[in-house]
């Protein structure tokens, strides 16, 4: 392990999602999914981290770790609890939270949709129904007009490919559908929602002369798809097909407005450049076999608690690839690992930030890193059992306890470097 520095302008922080931390909301699609018994450990997002009531405490945790940026989510079901009826108290709550962040010197990046729908929208078909483009536009308009003086940076949609494939192909997330035809409708509508929202956010902020540079993008879930056998031409082909179907076609469609098959054809909302930064959520690599198009884990590689391969080099490869494609600043909008005993998270952070430091030296403009996540939270179908946090959470008492990896990350946030002394303290047994 070598010491390294990050650029002076580099910004570090963490990322969360509203449903995973707020608690107390029964009006969203994931609460309904929990009630149907689909969560592995039988926990529920109704409890989560009680962040809705404890946000001041949690912002203090960010401040303790020297965060300069924070990616936070809004809960659509709180803001528009019934179709066409907006809750001014809910948006006022988010204003209070964002104002406190700014007072602490932490810049918010606001996610408008992170996997959950209001129940009224879910019952109407969610992102499967083409009317969602209009409903999403109306929701975005309400939010940006009321937060635009505080927030200049937005993620329109988080990981649209994950939302679509797990909900409409594998059927393990709400609404629990297994249909390629319906999956492709969701892909198309999410692309159109993003393009519409991108243009709208820029227009609202310009028309109102809101302060700050407007930055809008998608948090793209991007994986490395490598052939299981790099000498097998069929495995090589399978890996390329998997990459294109899972992320390539959708990412390019949302970025340019020109829909690629199987997402669609043409440019129904007009072609253009619908991103101000390249948002990358990176976690792991999949090894692909042609036979059965199976996703596997490369033998002999390190794994986290969810059996995901830990492959830091993949972050370097993805950033190089997507910068060549889109030529824009890169923000790592999520990167982290499931490590309940905090055995390897410090090394995970070191290895991935080291790859970023190499990219920066090569002139690739990686500007930000949002660690997933600030504290253990409700991790979708894994429930409370999958622990990604810099802070350990006792869900019964809601006590947050800083992990050793959290101390390490907080020091990196402060110093923008990893020194030999830090390696001795945090990374050697």
PDB file of N, CA and C in Angstrom, residues 10-11 69 71 107-110 152-155 213-220 276-282 315 319 328-334 356 365-370:
ATOM      1  N   UNK A  10     -11.051  18.278  -4.653  1.00  0.00           N
ATOM      2  CA  UNK A  10     -11.855  17.058  -4.569  1.00  0.00           C
ATOM      3  C   UNK A  10     -12.783  17.133  -3.357  1.00  0.00           C
ATOM      4  N   UNK A  11     -14.022  16.645  -3.537  1.00  0.00           N
ATOM      5  CA  UNK A  11     -15.024  16.702  -2.482  1.00  0.00           C
ATOM      6  C   UNK A  11     -15.455  15.295  -2.082  1.00  0.00           C
ATOM      7  N   UNK A  69     -19.775  17.248   1.114  1.00  0.00           N
ATOM      8  CA  UNK A  69     -20.949  17.022   0.267  1.00  0.00           C
ATOM      9  C   UNK A  69     -21.770  15.887   0.875  1.00  0.00           C
ATOM     10  N   UNK A  71     -25.195  13.373  -0.436  1.00  0.00           N
ATOM     11  CA  UNK A  71     -26.267  13.027  -1.364  1.00  0.00           C
ATOM     12  C   UNK A  71     -27.451  12.500  -0.567  1.00  0.00           C
ATOM     13  N   UNK A 107     -22.586  20.569   1.173  1.00  0.00           N
ATOM     14  CA  UNK A 107     -23.383  20.869  -0.012  1.00  0.00           C
ATOM     15  C   UNK A 107     -24.274  19.674  -0.358  1.00  0.00           C
ATOM     16  N   UNK A 108     -25.590  19.897  -0.490  1.00  0.00           N
ATOM     17  CA  UNK A 108     -26.496  18.785  -0.787  1.00  0.00           C
ATOM     18  C   UNK A 108     -26.607  18.494  -2.285  1.00  0.00           C
ATOM     19  N   UNK A 109     -26.633  17.218  -2.610  1.00  0.00           N
ATOM     20  CA  UNK A 109     -26.989  16.711  -3.930  1.00  0.00           C
ATOM     21  C   UNK A 109     -28.296  15.948  -3.724  1.00  0.00           C
ATOM     22  N   UNK A 110     -29.384  16.445  -4.281  1.00  0.00           N
ATOM     23  CA  UNK A 110     -30.719  15.929  -3.969  1.00  0.00           C
ATOM     24  C   UNK A 110     -31.174  14.919  -5.023  1.00  0.00           C
ATOM     25  N   UNK A 152     -28.866  23.453  -5.902  1.00  0.00           N
ATOM     26  CA  UNK A 152     -28.548  23.658  -7.327  1.00  0.00           C
ATOM     27  C   UNK A 152     -28.170  22.360  -8.028  1.00  0.00           C
ATOM     28  N   UNK A 153     -28.054  21.244  -7.255  1.00  0.00           N
ATOM     29  CA  UNK A 153     -27.569  19.984  -7.817  1.00  0.00           C
ATOM     30  C   UNK A 153     -28.584  18.864  -7.566  1.00  0.00           C
ATOM     31  N   UNK A 154     -28.899  18.126  -8.643  1.00  0.00           N
ATOM     32  CA  UNK A 154     -29.956  17.124  -8.561  1.00  0.00           C
ATOM     33  C   UNK A 154     -29.572  15.833  -9.281  1.00  0.00           C
ATOM     34  N   UNK A 155     -29.960  14.716  -8.676  1.00  0.00           N
ATOM     35  CA  UNK A 155     -30.047  13.424  -9.352  1.00  0.00           C
ATOM     36  C   UNK A 155     -31.521  13.231  -9.687  1.00  0.00           C
ATOM     37  N   UNK A 213     -24.534  27.015  -9.599  1.00  0.00           N
ATOM     38  CA  UNK A 213     -24.444  26.403 -10.921  1.00  0.00           C
ATOM     39  C   UNK A 213     -25.347  25.182 -10.973  1.00  0.00           C
ATOM     40  N   UNK A 214     -26.257  25.155 -11.912  1.00  0.00           N
ATOM     41  CA  UNK A 214     -27.187  24.043 -12.033  1.00  0.00           C
ATOM     42  C   UNK A 214     -26.460  22.809 -12.564  1.00  0.00           C
ATOM     43  N   UNK A 215     -26.557  21.717 -11.797  1.00  0.00           N
ATOM     44  CA  UNK A 215     -25.924  20.457 -12.164  1.00  0.00           C
ATOM     45  C   UNK A 215     -26.955  19.348 -12.010  1.00  0.00           C
ATOM     46  N   UNK A 216     -27.246  18.671 -13.100  1.00  0.00           N
ATOM     47  CA  UNK A 216     -28.282  17.634 -13.114  1.00  0.00           C
ATOM     48  C   UNK A 216     -27.738  16.383 -13.792  1.00  0.00           C
ATOM     49  N   UNK A 217     -28.034  15.228 -13.224  1.00  0.00           N
ATOM     50  CA  UNK A 217     -27.588  13.976 -13.828  1.00  0.00           C
ATOM     51  C   UNK A 217     -28.356  12.788 -13.285  1.00  0.00           C
ATOM     52  N   UNK A 218     -27.902  11.617 -13.647  1.00  0.00           N
ATOM     53  CA  UNK A 218     -28.458  10.341 -13.196  1.00  0.00           C
ATOM     54  C   UNK A 218     -27.403   9.629 -12.366  1.00  0.00           C
ATOM     55  N   UNK A 219     -27.834   8.929 -11.320  1.00  0.00           N
ATOM     56  CA  UNK A 219     -26.924   8.036 -10.606  1.00  0.00           C
ATOM     57  C   UNK A 219     -26.988   6.681 -11.301  1.00  0.00           C
ATOM     58  N   UNK A 220     -26.058   6.449 -12.204  1.00  0.00           N
ATOM     59  CA  UNK A 220     -26.054   5.241 -13.031  1.00  0.00           C
ATOM     60  C   UNK A 220     -25.409   4.080 -12.274  1.00  0.00           C
ATOM     61  N   UNK A 276     -25.002  16.965 -16.773  1.00  0.00           N
ATOM     62  CA  UNK A 276     -23.969  17.951 -16.470  1.00  0.00           C
ATOM     63  C   UNK A 276     -22.776  17.309 -15.779  1.00  0.00           C
ATOM     64  N   UNK A 277     -22.951  16.081 -15.359  1.00  0.00           N
ATOM     65  CA  UNK A 277     -21.875  15.274 -14.784  1.00  0.00           C
ATOM     66  C   UNK A 277     -22.211  13.813 -15.045  1.00  0.00           C
ATOM     67  N   UNK A 278     -21.219  12.963 -14.923  1.00  0.00           N
ATOM     68  CA  UNK A 278     -21.418  11.521 -15.077  1.00  0.00           C
ATOM     69  C   UNK A 278     -21.521  10.924 -13.678  1.00  0.00           C
ATOM     70  N   UNK A 279     -22.721  10.536 -13.294  1.00  0.00           N
ATOM     71  CA  UNK A 279     -22.918   9.924 -11.982  1.00  0.00           C
ATOM     72  C   UNK A 279     -22.709   8.422 -12.059  1.00  0.00           C
ATOM     73  N   UNK A 280     -21.818   7.900 -11.218  1.00  0.00           N
ATOM     74  CA  UNK A 280     -21.480   6.481 -11.248  1.00  0.00           C
ATOM     75  C   UNK A 280     -21.662   5.866  -9.864  1.00  0.00           C
ATOM     76  N   UNK A 281     -22.532   4.875  -9.787  1.00  0.00           N
ATOM     77  CA  UNK A 281     -22.636   4.012  -8.610  1.00  0.00           C
ATOM     78  C   UNK A 281     -21.899   2.720  -8.946  1.00  0.00           C
ATOM     79  N   UNK A 282     -20.824   2.450  -8.229  1.00  0.00           N
ATOM     80  CA  UNK A 282     -20.025   1.261  -8.547  1.00  0.00           C
ATOM     81  C   UNK A 282     -19.815   0.413  -7.300  1.00  0.00           C
ATOM     82  N   UNK A 315     -13.493   0.283 -10.826  1.00  0.00           N
ATOM     83  CA  UNK A 315     -13.862   1.700 -10.784  1.00  0.00           C
ATOM     84  C   UNK A 315     -12.996   2.497 -11.754  1.00  0.00           C
ATOM     85  N   UNK A 319     -14.624   4.472 -15.040  1.00  0.00           N
ATOM     86  CA  UNK A 319     -14.459   5.922 -15.197  1.00  0.00           C
ATOM     87  C   UNK A 319     -13.783   6.255 -16.528  1.00  0.00           C
ATOM     88  N   UNK A 328     -17.380  14.464 -19.471  1.00  0.00           N
ATOM     89  CA  UNK A 328     -17.961  15.364 -18.473  1.00  0.00           C
ATOM     90  C   UNK A 328     -17.321  15.044 -17.124  1.00  0.00           C
ATOM     91  N   UNK A 329     -17.460  15.951 -16.155  1.00  0.00           N
ATOM     92  CA  UNK A 329     -16.964  15.636 -14.816  1.00  0.00           C
ATOM     93  C   UNK A 329     -17.618  14.358 -14.288  1.00  0.00           C
ATOM     94  N   UNK A 330     -16.850  13.587 -13.538  1.00  0.00           N
ATOM     95  CA  UNK A 330     -17.342  12.335 -12.968  1.00  0.00           C
ATOM     96  C   UNK A 330     -17.556  12.507 -11.466  1.00  0.00           C
ATOM     97  N   UNK A 331     -18.731  12.133 -11.011  1.00  0.00           N
ATOM     98  CA  UNK A 331     -19.038  12.084  -9.583  1.00  0.00           C
ATOM     99  C   UNK A 331     -19.336  10.638  -9.229  1.00  0.00           C
ATOM    100  N   UNK A 332     -18.594  10.080  -8.288  1.00  0.00           N
ATOM    101  CA  UNK A 332     -18.882   8.728  -7.800  1.00  0.00           C
ATOM    102  C   UNK A 332     -20.021   8.875  -6.796  1.00  0.00           C
ATOM    103  N   UNK A 333     -21.238   8.666  -7.271  1.00  0.00           N
ATOM    104  CA  UNK A 333     -22.425   8.960  -6.469  1.00  0.00           C
ATOM    105  C   UNK A 333     -22.751   7.859  -5.467  1.00  0.00           C
ATOM    106  N   UNK A 334     -22.146   6.684  -5.620  1.00  0.00           N
ATOM    107  CA  UNK A 334     -22.204   5.631  -4.597  1.00  0.00           C
ATOM    108  C   UNK A 334     -21.005   4.712  -4.781  1.00  0.00           C
ATOM    109  N   UNK A 356      -9.050   6.219  -7.840  1.00  0.00           N
ATOM    110  CA  UNK A 356      -9.464   7.577  -8.213  1.00  0.00           C
ATOM    111  C   UNK A 356      -8.254   8.505  -8.297  1.00  0.00           C
ATOM    112  N   UNK A 365     -11.369  13.922 -15.007  1.00  0.00           N
ATOM    113  CA  UNK A 365     -11.895  14.827 -13.987  1.00  0.00           C
ATOM    114  C   UNK A 365     -12.898  14.171 -13.031  1.00  0.00           C
ATOM    115  N   UNK A 366     -12.385  13.252 -12.207  1.00  0.00           N
ATOM    116  CA  UNK A 366     -13.209  12.728 -11.112  1.00  0.00           C
ATOM    117  C   UNK A 366     -13.200  13.776 -10.009  1.00  0.00           C
ATOM    118  N   UNK A 367     -14.371  14.309  -9.681  1.00  0.00           N
ATOM    119  CA  UNK A 367     -14.441  15.471  -8.800  1.00  0.00           C
ATOM    120  C   UNK A 367     -14.979  15.160  -7.408  1.00  0.00           C
ATOM    121  N   UNK A 368     -15.786  14.094  -7.291  1.00  0.00           N
ATOM    122  CA  UNK A 368     -16.445  13.832  -6.010  1.00  0.00           C
ATOM    123  C   UNK A 368     -16.530  12.335  -5.736  1.00  0.00           C
ATOM    124  N   UNK A 369     -16.682  12.033  -4.434  1.00  0.00           N
ATOM    125  CA  UNK A 369     -16.854  10.652  -3.998  1.00  0.00           C
ATOM    126  C   UNK A 369     -17.854  10.652  -2.848  1.00  0.00           C
ATOM    127  N   UNK A 370     -18.972   9.954  -3.058  1.00  0.00           N
ATOM    128  CA  UNK A 370     -20.004   9.808  -2.034  1.00  0.00           C
ATOM    129  C   UNK A 370     -19.980   8.358  -1.538  1.00  0.00           C
TER     130      UNK A 370
END
